[in-house]
Tab-separated table of C-alpha atoms in Angstrom:
chain	number	residue	atom	x	y	z
X	1	UNK	CA	94.292	114.851	71.414
X	2	UNK	CA	96.549	117.104	72.775
X	3	UNK	CA	94.619	119.959	70.501
X	4	UNK	CA	91.679	118.599	71.842
X	5	UNK	CA	92.194	118.892	75.967
X	6	UNK	CA	93.821	122.287	74.989
X	7	UNK	CA	90.422	123.516	72.957
X	8	UNK	CA	88.332	121.665	76.411
X	9	UNK	CA	90.463	123.263	78.980
X	10	UNK	CA	90.082	127.451	77.129
X	11	UNK	CA	86.694	126.848	76.615
X	12	UNK	CA	86.145	125.615	80.038
X	13	UNK	CA	88.538	128.347	81.657
X	14	UNK	CA	86.707	131.366	79.760
X	15	UNK	CA	83.359	130.250	80.470
X	16	UNK	CA	84.078	129.813	83.836
X	17	UNK	CA	85.250	133.192	84.349
X	18	UNK	CA	82.112	134.840	82.102
X	19	UNK	CA	79.697	132.961	84.171
X	20	UNK	CA	80.906	134.760	87.259
X	21	UNK	CA	80.790	138.343	85.700
X	22	UNK	CA	77.594	137.740	84.613
X	23	UNK	CA	76.022	135.220	86.849
X	24	UNK	CA	76.599	137.449	89.959
X	25	UNK	CA	74.904	140.046	88.976
X	26	UNK	CA	71.557	138.293	87.612
X	27	UNK	CA	71.975	135.249	91.271
X	28	UNK	CA	71.835	138.909	93.600
X	29	UNK	CA	68.325	139.980	91.511
X	30	UNK	CA	66.873	136.065	91.961
X	31	UNK	CA	67.711	136.457	95.386
X	32	UNK	CA	67.195	139.856	96.081
X	33	UNK	CA	64.497	140.958	93.451
X	34	UNK	CA	61.618	142.372	94.347
X	35	UNK	CA	58.799	141.405	91.948
X	36	UNK	CA	58.589	137.532	92.894
X	37	UNK	CA	56.487	136.676	90.171
X	38	UNK	CA	59.302	137.825	87.902
X	39	UNK	CA	62.261	136.014	89.484
X	40	UNK	CA	59.971	132.585	89.637
X	41	UNK	CA	59.901	133.111	85.814
X	42	UNK	CA	63.957	133.850	85.790
X	43	UNK	CA	64.578	130.879	87.941
X	44	UNK	CA	62.211	128.568	85.948
X	45	UNK	CA	64.509	129.954	82.741
X	46	UNK	CA	67.887	129.829	84.175
X	47	UNK	CA	67.232	125.815	86.230
X	48	UNK	CA	65.753	125.122	82.054
X	49	UNK	CA	69.511	123.788	80.832
X	50	UNK	CA	68.613	121.153	84.271
X	51	UNK	CA	66.085	119.404	82.059
X	52	UNK	CA	66.439	120.001	78.316
X	53	UNK	CA	68.046	118.143	76.455
X	54	UNK	CA	71.363	119.623	75.456
X	55	UNK	CA	71.037	119.070	71.595
X	56	UNK	CA	67.164	120.890	71.554
X	57	UNK	CA	69.123	123.959	72.901
X	58	UNK	CA	72.333	123.122	70.298
X	59	UNK	CA	69.666	123.480	68.083
X	60	UNK	CA	67.831	126.779	68.703
X	61	UNK	CA	72.089	127.806	68.801
X	62	UNK	CA	72.353	126.893	65.608
X	63	UNK	CA	69.483	128.112	63.760
X	64	UNK	CA	70.985	131.770	66.172
X	65	UNK	CA	74.008	131.625	65.183
X	66	UNK	CA	73.852	130.646	61.682
X	67	UNK	CA	74.352	133.813	58.878
X	68	UNK	CA	70.389	134.199	58.408
X	69	UNK	CA	70.331	133.716	62.164
X	70	UNK	CA	69.459	136.782	64.515
X	71	UNK	CA	72.294	137.091	66.149
X	72	UNK	CA	74.553	135.495	63.219
X	73	UNK	CA	73.500	137.762	60.150
X	74	UNK	CA	75.303	140.515	62.750
X	75	UNK	CA	78.961	138.801	61.811
X	76	UNK	CA	79.978	138.090	58.182
X	77	UNK	CA	80.248	134.584	58.930
X	78	UNK	CA	77.681	133.905	61.597
X	79	UNK	CA	79.037	131.769	65.342
X	80	UNK	CA	77.968	128.538	64.177
X	81	UNK	CA	81.407	126.577	64.290
X	82	UNK	CA	83.009	128.652	65.805
X	83	UNK	CA	85.532	128.929	69.333
X	84	UNK	CA	82.597	132.321	70.190
X	85	UNK	CA	79.634	130.065	69.614
X	86	UNK	CA	80.920	127.107	72.032
X	87	UNK	CA	81.716	130.111	73.949
X	88	UNK	CA	78.407	131.456	74.140
X	89	UNK	CA	76.811	127.663	74.071
X	90	UNK	CA	78.435	126.804	77.034
X	91	UNK	CA	78.317	130.083	78.890
X	92	UNK	CA	74.610	129.437	78.282
X	93	UNK	CA	74.054	125.934	79.209
X	94	UNK	CA	76.410	126.146	82.904
X	95	UNK	CA	74.155	129.158	84.184
X	96	UNK	CA	72.226	126.950	86.497
X	97	UNK	CA	75.135	125.690	87.833
X	98	UNK	CA	76.549	128.634	88.680
X	99	UNK	CA	73.846	130.748	89.504
X	100	UNK	CA	72.482	128.579	91.989
X	101	UNK	CA	74.972	128.474	94.179
X	102	UNK	CA	74.931	131.504	94.326
X	103	UNK	CA	71.116	132.948	94.827
X	104	UNK	CA	70.989	130.894	97.857
X	105	UNK	CA	74.155	131.754	99.696
X	106	UNK	CA	72.478	135.498	98.539
X	107	UNK	CA	69.073	134.565	100.032
X	108	UNK	CA	70.862	133.887	103.323
X	109	UNK	CA	72.023	137.135	103.890
X	110	UNK	CA	70.534	139.655	105.613
X	111	UNK	CA	68.841	142.156	104.671
X	112	UNK	CA	69.117	144.412	108.111
X	113	UNK	CA	73.162	144.610	106.842
X	114	UNK	CA	72.864	145.539	103.648
X	115	UNK	CA	70.246	148.268	105.305
X	116	UNK	CA	73.015	149.034	108.041
X	117	UNK	CA	75.722	149.302	104.984
X	118	UNK	CA	73.348	152.182	102.833
X	119	UNK	CA	72.714	154.197	106.335
X	120	UNK	CA	76.735	154.429	106.128
X	121	UNK	CA	76.864	155.589	102.553
X	122	UNK	CA	78.445	152.639	101.173
X	123	UNK	CA	77.764	152.072	97.946
X	124	UNK	CA	76.504	149.194	95.368
X	125	UNK	CA	80.409	148.646	94.351
X	126	UNK	CA	81.480	148.924	98.308
X	127	UNK	CA	78.118	146.677	99.515
X	128	UNK	CA	79.425	144.189	97.037
X	129	UNK	CA	83.084	144.695	98.801
X	130	UNK	CA	82.807	144.668	102.386
X	131	UNK	CA	79.830	142.921	102.228
X	132	UNK	CA	78.434	140.411	100.199
X	133	UNK	CA	81.912	138.956	99.307
X	134	UNK	CA	83.439	137.847	102.695
X	135	UNK	CA	79.653	136.627	103.195
X	136	UNK	CA	79.182	134.530	100.189
X	137	UNK	CA	82.762	133.840	99.550
X	138	UNK	CA	82.403	130.004	99.302
X	139	UNK	CA	79.238	130.409	96.846
X	140	UNK	CA	81.478	131.563	94.696
X	141	UNK	CA	84.336	128.989	94.738
X	142	UNK	CA	81.671	126.171	94.571
X	143	UNK	CA	79.830	127.851	92.130
X	144	UNK	CA	83.015	128.408	89.899
X	145	UNK	CA	83.729	124.810	89.873
X	146	UNK	CA	81.306	123.930	88.977
X	147	UNK	CA	80.536	125.710	86.270
X	148	UNK	CA	84.205	124.452	85.060
X	149	UNK	CA	83.700	120.862	85.616
X	150	UNK	CA	80.386	121.097	84.219
X	151	UNK	CA	82.424	122.385	80.917
X	152	UNK	CA	84.261	120.126	80.788
X	153	UNK	CA	82.254	117.009	79.618
X	154	UNK	CA	79.642	118.965	77.490
X	155	UNK	CA	78.766	116.369	74.813
X	156	UNK	CA	75.456	118.112	73.181
X	157	UNK	CA	75.103	121.375	72.913
X	158	UNK	CA	79.150	122.119	71.854
X	159	UNK	CA	78.600	118.879	68.910
X	160	UNK	CA	75.446	121.068	68.046
X	161	UNK	CA	76.491	124.590	67.545
X	162	UNK	CA	80.074	124.208	67.419
X	163	UNK	CA	80.388	120.903	65.285
X	164	UNK	CA	84.033	118.732	65.099
X	165	UNK	CA	86.340	121.094	64.144
X	166	UNK	CA	90.241	120.084	64.835
X	167	UNK	CA	91.950	122.637	66.959
X	168	UNK	CA	88.935	124.497	66.654
X	169	UNK	CA	85.790	123.510	68.336
X	170	UNK	CA	86.714	119.634	68.724
X	171	UNK	CA	86.779	119.353	72.183
X	172	UNK	CA	87.300	115.661	74.724
X	173	UNK	CA	84.239	114.337	74.790
X	174	UNK	CA	83.918	115.037	70.726
X	175	UNK	CA	86.827	113.442	69.777
X	176	UNK	CA	85.801	110.270	72.223
X	177	UNK	CA	82.635	109.626	70.805
X	178	UNK	CA	84.805	109.567	67.276
X	179	UNK	CA	87.469	106.935	68.755
X	180	UNK	CA	84.146	105.057	70.328
X	181	UNK	CA	82.393	105.169	66.276
X	182	UNK	CA	86.156	104.151	64.769
X	183	UNK	CA	85.987	101.291	67.174
X	184	UNK	CA	89.662	103.112	68.596
X	185	UNK	CA	88.584	102.333	71.748
X	186	UNK	CA	92.420	101.451	73.637
X	187	UNK	CA	92.746	106.050	72.551
X	188	UNK	CA	88.716	106.041	73.712
X	189	UNK	CA	89.644	104.364	77.392
X	190	UNK	CA	92.245	106.586	77.309
X	191	UNK	CA	90.037	110.106	76.840
X	192	UNK	CA	87.058	108.371	79.018
X	193	UNK	CA	89.208	107.977	82.132
X	194	UNK	CA	91.078	111.340	81.662
X	195	UNK	CA	88.016	113.148	82.011
X	196	UNK	CA	86.655	110.781	84.296
X	197	UNK	CA	89.698	111.368	87.303
X	198	UNK	CA	89.412	114.837	86.316
X	199	UNK	CA	85.915	116.000	87.044
X	200	UNK	CA	86.295	113.399	90.188
X	201	UNK	CA	88.834	115.301	91.633
X	202	UNK	CA	87.681	118.563	90.967
X	203	UNK	CA	84.805	117.739	92.853
X	204	UNK	CA	86.935	115.769	95.713
X	205	UNK	CA	88.499	119.374	96.644
X	206	UNK	CA	85.604	121.191	96.598
X	207	UNK	CA	83.534	118.962	99.086
X	208	UNK	CA	86.869	118.295	100.774
X	209	UNK	CA	86.789	122.623	100.825
X	210	UNK	CA	84.066	122.639	101.775
X	211	UNK	CA	83.420	120.385	104.204
X	212	UNK	CA	87.159	121.869	106.004
X	213	UNK	CA	85.780	125.302	106.262
X	214	UNK	CA	81.992	123.944	107.919
X	215	UNK	CA	84.531	122.666	110.573
X	216	UNK	CA	86.747	125.316	111.006
X	217	UNK	CA	83.575	127.721	110.918
X	218	UNK	CA	81.797	125.509	114.061
X	219	UNK	CA	85.085	125.357	115.937
X	220	UNK	CA	85.822	129.339	116.021
């Protein structure tokens, strides 16, 4: 179980960091981009994992990551059943949980504030550091927690593209399935309770922090 716990935590942490790096510019374009039709298509594509069966996404990624696939052919053995493939799949599957909080916050930024910053000679990086981050810092926290928590419980995608390799791609959700299959319910209860408790605690901390932040904002 410790090996699966390590793989799960490592996957969630790496995926969360990559999601924040990749989703910040994507969320900004969704919120502030000029092409309305293209933004609509992008929003739909980003939200697709919310309703798409995880095994469908995992199946197509498995084809892409295979040694003869569009992506896997550029590696010696492909990316299927590797930790790298697992990370890519997790990032794609958790996109909406990070993009949506960020884009919702970015959309509320007053365009006049950005225009004022540009008129004072601020570049894109300076606008991000001095205007966007202070206003949307809470959205980054929310996005990071949701992305991390969602990755903890992934099953269908990671099983399809990662398989079940102990110490390499076997995460807690897959180990739980294995224990149930072998009727080892005592171990299954331990794993399930751990995942339930960790997910619930993350959400309690997130919503408690949000409530405390709103209370301070109203008081101010």
